[in-house]
Tab-separated table of C-alpha atoms in Angstrom:
chain	number	residue	atom	x	y	z
S	1	MET	CA	-4.509	10.710	-15.160
S	2	ARG	CA	-7.364	9.114	-13.258
S	3	HIS	CA	-9.488	12.057	-13.095
S	4	GLY	CA	-13.168	11.467	-14.262
S	5	GLU	CA	-13.240	8.025	-12.626
S	6	GLU	CA	-14.861	9.482	-9.344
S	7	LEU	CA	-18.416	9.574	-10.154
S	8	ALA	CA	-18.562	6.150	-11.607
S	9	VAL	CA	-16.702	4.703	-8.679
S	10	THR	CA	-19.114	6.674	-6.340
S	11	ARG	CA	-22.220	5.306	-7.990
S	12	THR	CA	-20.810	1.717	-7.856
S	13	LEU	CA	-19.994	2.187	-4.294
S	14	ALA	CA	-23.487	3.472	-3.450
S	15	LYS	CA	-25.231	0.638	-5.325
S	16	GLN	CA	-23.266	-1.801	-3.271
S	17	GLY	CA	-24.411	-0.454	-0.084
S	18	MET	CA	-20.873	1.123	0.892
S	19	PRO	CA	-21.042	4.351	2.955
S	20	VAL	CA	-19.050	7.026	1.442
S	21	LEU	CA	-17.823	9.139	4.380
S	22	ARG	CA	-16.485	11.944	2.126
S	23	THR	CA	-15.471	12.765	-1.386
S	24	LEU	CA	-12.448	14.800	-2.162
S	25	HIS	CA	-13.092	18.113	-3.505
S	26	GLY	CA	-11.332	21.394	-4.757
S	27	THR	CA	-7.779	20.846	-5.680
S	28	ALA	CA	-7.567	17.608	-3.671
S	29	MET	CA	-5.959	14.662	-5.275
S	30	ALA	CA	-5.358	11.090	-4.061
S	31	GLU	CA	-5.166	7.483	-5.169
S	32	GLY	CA	-5.599	4.288	-3.214
S	33	GLY	CA	-2.293	2.971	-4.223
S	34	SER	CA	-0.467	5.461	-1.853
S	35	PHE	CA	-2.651	4.425	1.174
S	36	ALA	CA	-2.213	1.548	3.586
S	37	TRP	CA	-3.264	0.584	6.950
S	38	LEU	CA	-0.580	-0.341	9.523
S	39	ASN	CA	-3.090	-1.184	12.369
S	40	SER	CA	-6.606	-0.268	13.243
S	41	ARG	CA	-5.272	3.152	14.544
S	42	THR	CA	-2.758	4.060	12.279
S	43	ALA	CA	-2.356	4.421	8.457
S	44	VAL	CA	0.086	5.690	5.893
S	45	ILE	CA	-0.143	7.807	2.735
S	46	GLY	CA	2.671	8.542	0.307
S	47	ARG	CA	2.743	12.177	-0.905
S	48	GLY	CA	3.809	12.244	-4.462
S	49	ILE	CA	2.921	12.915	-8.137
S	50	ARG	CA	-0.617	11.813	-7.603
S	51	ILE	CA	-1.117	12.626	-3.969
S	52	ASN	CA	-1.243	16.263	-2.887
S	53	ASP	CA	-1.359	18.099	0.360
S	54	ASP	CA	-5.112	18.961	-0.105
S	55	GLY	CA	-5.957	15.298	-0.446
S	56	ILE	CA	-3.860	14.251	2.416
S	57	SER	CA	-5.449	16.997	4.606
S	58	GLN	CA	-9.146	15.703	3.462
S	59	ILE	CA	-8.319	12.153	4.181
S	60	ALA	CA	-6.606	12.894	7.469
S	61	GLU	CA	-9.559	14.747	8.602
S	62	VAL	CA	-12.067	11.848	8.049
S	63	LEU	CA	-9.446	9.467	9.716
S	64	ARG	CA	-8.874	11.675	12.674
S	65	TYR	CA	-12.759	11.683	13.314
S	66	GLN	CA	-12.403	7.926	13.506
S	67	GLY	CA	-9.497	7.961	15.786
S	68	VAL	CA	-6.787	7.106	13.320
S	69	GLU	CA	-3.354	8.781	12.845
S	70	LEU	CA	-2.400	9.261	9.258
S	71	LEU	CA	1.371	9.115	8.712
S	72	VAL	CA	2.662	11.065	5.707
S	73	VAL	CA	5.736	9.701	3.665
S	74	ASP	CA	7.311	11.834	0.980
S	75	LEU	CA	7.832	9.731	-2.046
S	76	CYS	CA	11.130	10.135	-3.921
S	77	GLY	CA	11.192	11.710	-7.416
S	78	TYR	CA	8.302	10.773	-9.713
S	79	ASP	CA	7.258	7.823	-7.748
S	80	ILE	CA	3.543	7.290	-8.067
S	81	HIS	CA	2.465	5.271	-5.042
S	82	ILE	CA	3.662	4.005	-1.731
S	83	ASP	CA	2.651	0.542	-2.843
S	84	GLY	CA	5.770	0.467	-5.066
S	85	HIS	CA	7.885	0.360	-1.740
S	86	PHE	CA	5.845	-0.986	1.016
S	87	LEU	CA	3.304	-3.995	1.588
S	88	MET	CA	1.612	-4.915	4.727
S	89	ILE	CA	1.658	-8.778	4.634
S	90	ASP	CA	0.512	-9.627	8.036
S	91	VAL	CA	-0.653	-7.683	11.148
S	92	ASP	CA	2.924	-7.121	12.250
S	93	LEU	CA	5.019	-7.571	9.062
S	94	ALA	CA	5.698	-5.580	5.910
S	95	LEU	CA	7.608	-6.194	2.754
S	96	ILE	CA	9.563	-3.119	1.940
S	97	TRP	CA	11.904	-1.548	-0.609
S	98	PRO	CA	13.849	0.824	1.889
S	99	ARG	CA	15.517	2.904	-0.785
S	100	GLY	CA	11.921	4.379	-1.486
S	101	LEU	CA	10.997	5.087	2.120
S	102	SER	CA	12.167	7.619	4.609
S	103	PHE	CA	14.213	6.654	7.683
S	104	VAL	CA	11.601	8.482	9.919
S	105	PHE	CA	8.901	5.953	8.396
S	106	LEU	CA	11.086	2.961	9.001
S	107	GLU	CA	11.520	3.967	12.473
S	108	LYS	CA	7.847	4.442	13.104
S	109	LEU	CA	7.469	0.926	11.826
S	110	ARG	CA	9.680	-0.340	14.441
S	111	GLN	CA	8.063	1.746	17.069
S	112	LEU	CA	4.686	0.246	16.255
S	113	GLY	CA	6.123	-3.314	16.371
S	114	ILE	CA	5.923	-3.887	12.794
S	115	ARG	CA	8.856	-6.114	11.309
S	116	THR	CA	10.085	-5.607	8.005
S	117	ILE	CA	11.529	-7.952	5.228
S	118	GLU	CA	13.691	-5.982	2.920
S	119	MET	CA	13.666	-6.795	-0.731
S	120	ASN	CA	17.085	-6.763	-2.655
S	121	GLU	CA	18.364	-6.106	-6.215
S	122	ASP	CA	17.744	-9.659	-7.322
S	123	ASP	CA	14.027	-9.453	-6.754
S	124	ASN	CA	11.553	-8.429	-9.413
S	125	PRO	CA	10.822	-4.885	-8.274
S	126	TRP	CA	7.073	-5.512	-8.628
S	127	ILE	CA	6.672	-7.951	-5.838
S	128	VAL	CA	6.233	-5.247	-3.292
S	129	ASN	CA	3.104	-4.195	-5.308
S	130	GLY	CA	1.419	-7.598	-4.225
S	131	LEU	CA	-1.907	-8.079	-2.436
S	132	ALA	CA	-2.220	-9.501	0.921
S	133	ILE	CA	-5.473	-11.665	0.775
S	134	ALA	CA	-5.133	-12.731	4.518
S	135	PRO	CA	-2.343	-12.275	7.319
S	136	GLY	CA	0.695	-14.024	6.045
S	137	ARG	CA	-0.831	-14.829	2.590
S	138	VAL	CA	0.013	-12.728	-0.353
S	139	ILE	CA	-0.369	-12.840	-3.964
S	140	MET	CA	2.762	-11.566	-5.822
S	141	PRO	CA	4.197	-11.492	-9.475
S	142	ARG	CA	6.965	-14.045	-10.165
S	143	GLY	CA	10.250	-12.975	-9.463
S	144	LEU	CA	11.247	-13.471	-5.800
S	145	SER	CA	14.842	-13.906	-5.269
S	146	ASP	CA	15.916	-17.038	-3.043
S	147	ARG	CA	16.812	-14.630	-0.193
S	148	THR	CA	13.521	-12.810	-0.004
S	149	ARG	CA	11.761	-16.175	-0.528
S	150	GLU	CA	13.557	-17.658	2.463
S	151	ALA	CA	12.960	-14.540	4.675
S	152	LEU	CA	9.188	-14.749	3.738
S	153	SER	CA	9.220	-18.329	4.511
S	154	ARG	CA	10.825	-17.814	7.997
S	155	ASN	CA	8.096	-15.511	8.881
S	156	ASN	CA	5.405	-18.132	7.833
S	157	VAL	CA	4.275	-16.259	4.873
S	158	THR	CA	2.652	-18.058	2.055
S	159	VAL	CA	3.237	-16.563	-1.314
S	160	LEU	CA	0.928	-17.256	-4.239
S	161	GLU	CA	3.214	-16.448	-7.257
S	162	ILE	CA	1.329	-15.726	-10.515
S	163	ASP	CA	2.496	-14.468	-14.085
S	164	TYR	CA	1.732	-10.837	-14.360
S	165	ASP	CA	4.594	-9.506	-16.369
S	166	LYS	CA	2.202	-8.731	-19.329
S	167	VAL	CA	-0.145	-6.635	-17.132
S	168	GLN	CA	2.696	-4.775	-15.647
S	169	LEU	CA	3.714	-3.490	-19.225
S	170	ASN	CA	0.703	-1.217	-18.813
S	171	GLY	CA	2.362	0.327	-15.832
S	172	GLY	CA	0.434	-1.432	-12.927
S	173	GLY	CA	1.022	-4.290	-10.415
S	174	ILE	CA	-1.099	-6.600	-8.643
S	175	HIS	CA	-2.191	-4.139	-5.857
S	176	CYS	CA	-2.681	-1.346	-8.363
S	177	SER	CA	-5.226	-3.660	-10.306
S	178	THR	CA	-7.381	-4.214	-7.135
S	179	SER	CA	-9.540	-2.194	-5.104
S	180	PRO	CA	-10.034	-3.726	-1.504
S	181	LEU	CA	-13.227	-2.441	0.013
S	182	ILE	CA	-13.896	-4.704	2.710
S	183	ARG	CA	-11.431	-5.952	5.029
S	184	ASP	CA	-11.348	-7.685	8.526
S	185	SER	CA	-10.070	-6.033	11.523
S	186	VAL	CA	-6.289	-5.861	11.868
S	187	ASP	CA	-6.532	-6.241	15.815
């Protein structure tokens, strides 16, 4: 679905002075919505209908060269991206929809010291597809349940809720609509 955008994106990044460490080639396929940093030495990618083994392998190679471990999470059914189930909202805190994540990954988060806040059925399912704009500060669409709002508040997370339902009709959330290129160190 996104094939053909690569050249325009590469040119735009080059004009901005961003280093391009590698471009995927051959049959490799990956999209940013299925990639997330957990800390400066660990990242996660969700394998699914838009992320294949060749893409994962090529991304893992670049990250390994930088001393970063890439965890692979198999997505369920026709899930597109991991950002429909997982959002880092602080250096040691993530919002999750656990039904879309493997138990092995949830245990790895615990081992890494990453606490989790679980969404529930009363939440707008798109809230996990938000955007952390600073540690403990996140933009989300409206639709937080009281339970999740209270859990976020207890963990000192500031939520900026915006109307986004019309954009979601086109099949994308807030994280899907952004392309963070520069970030502060997570350590």
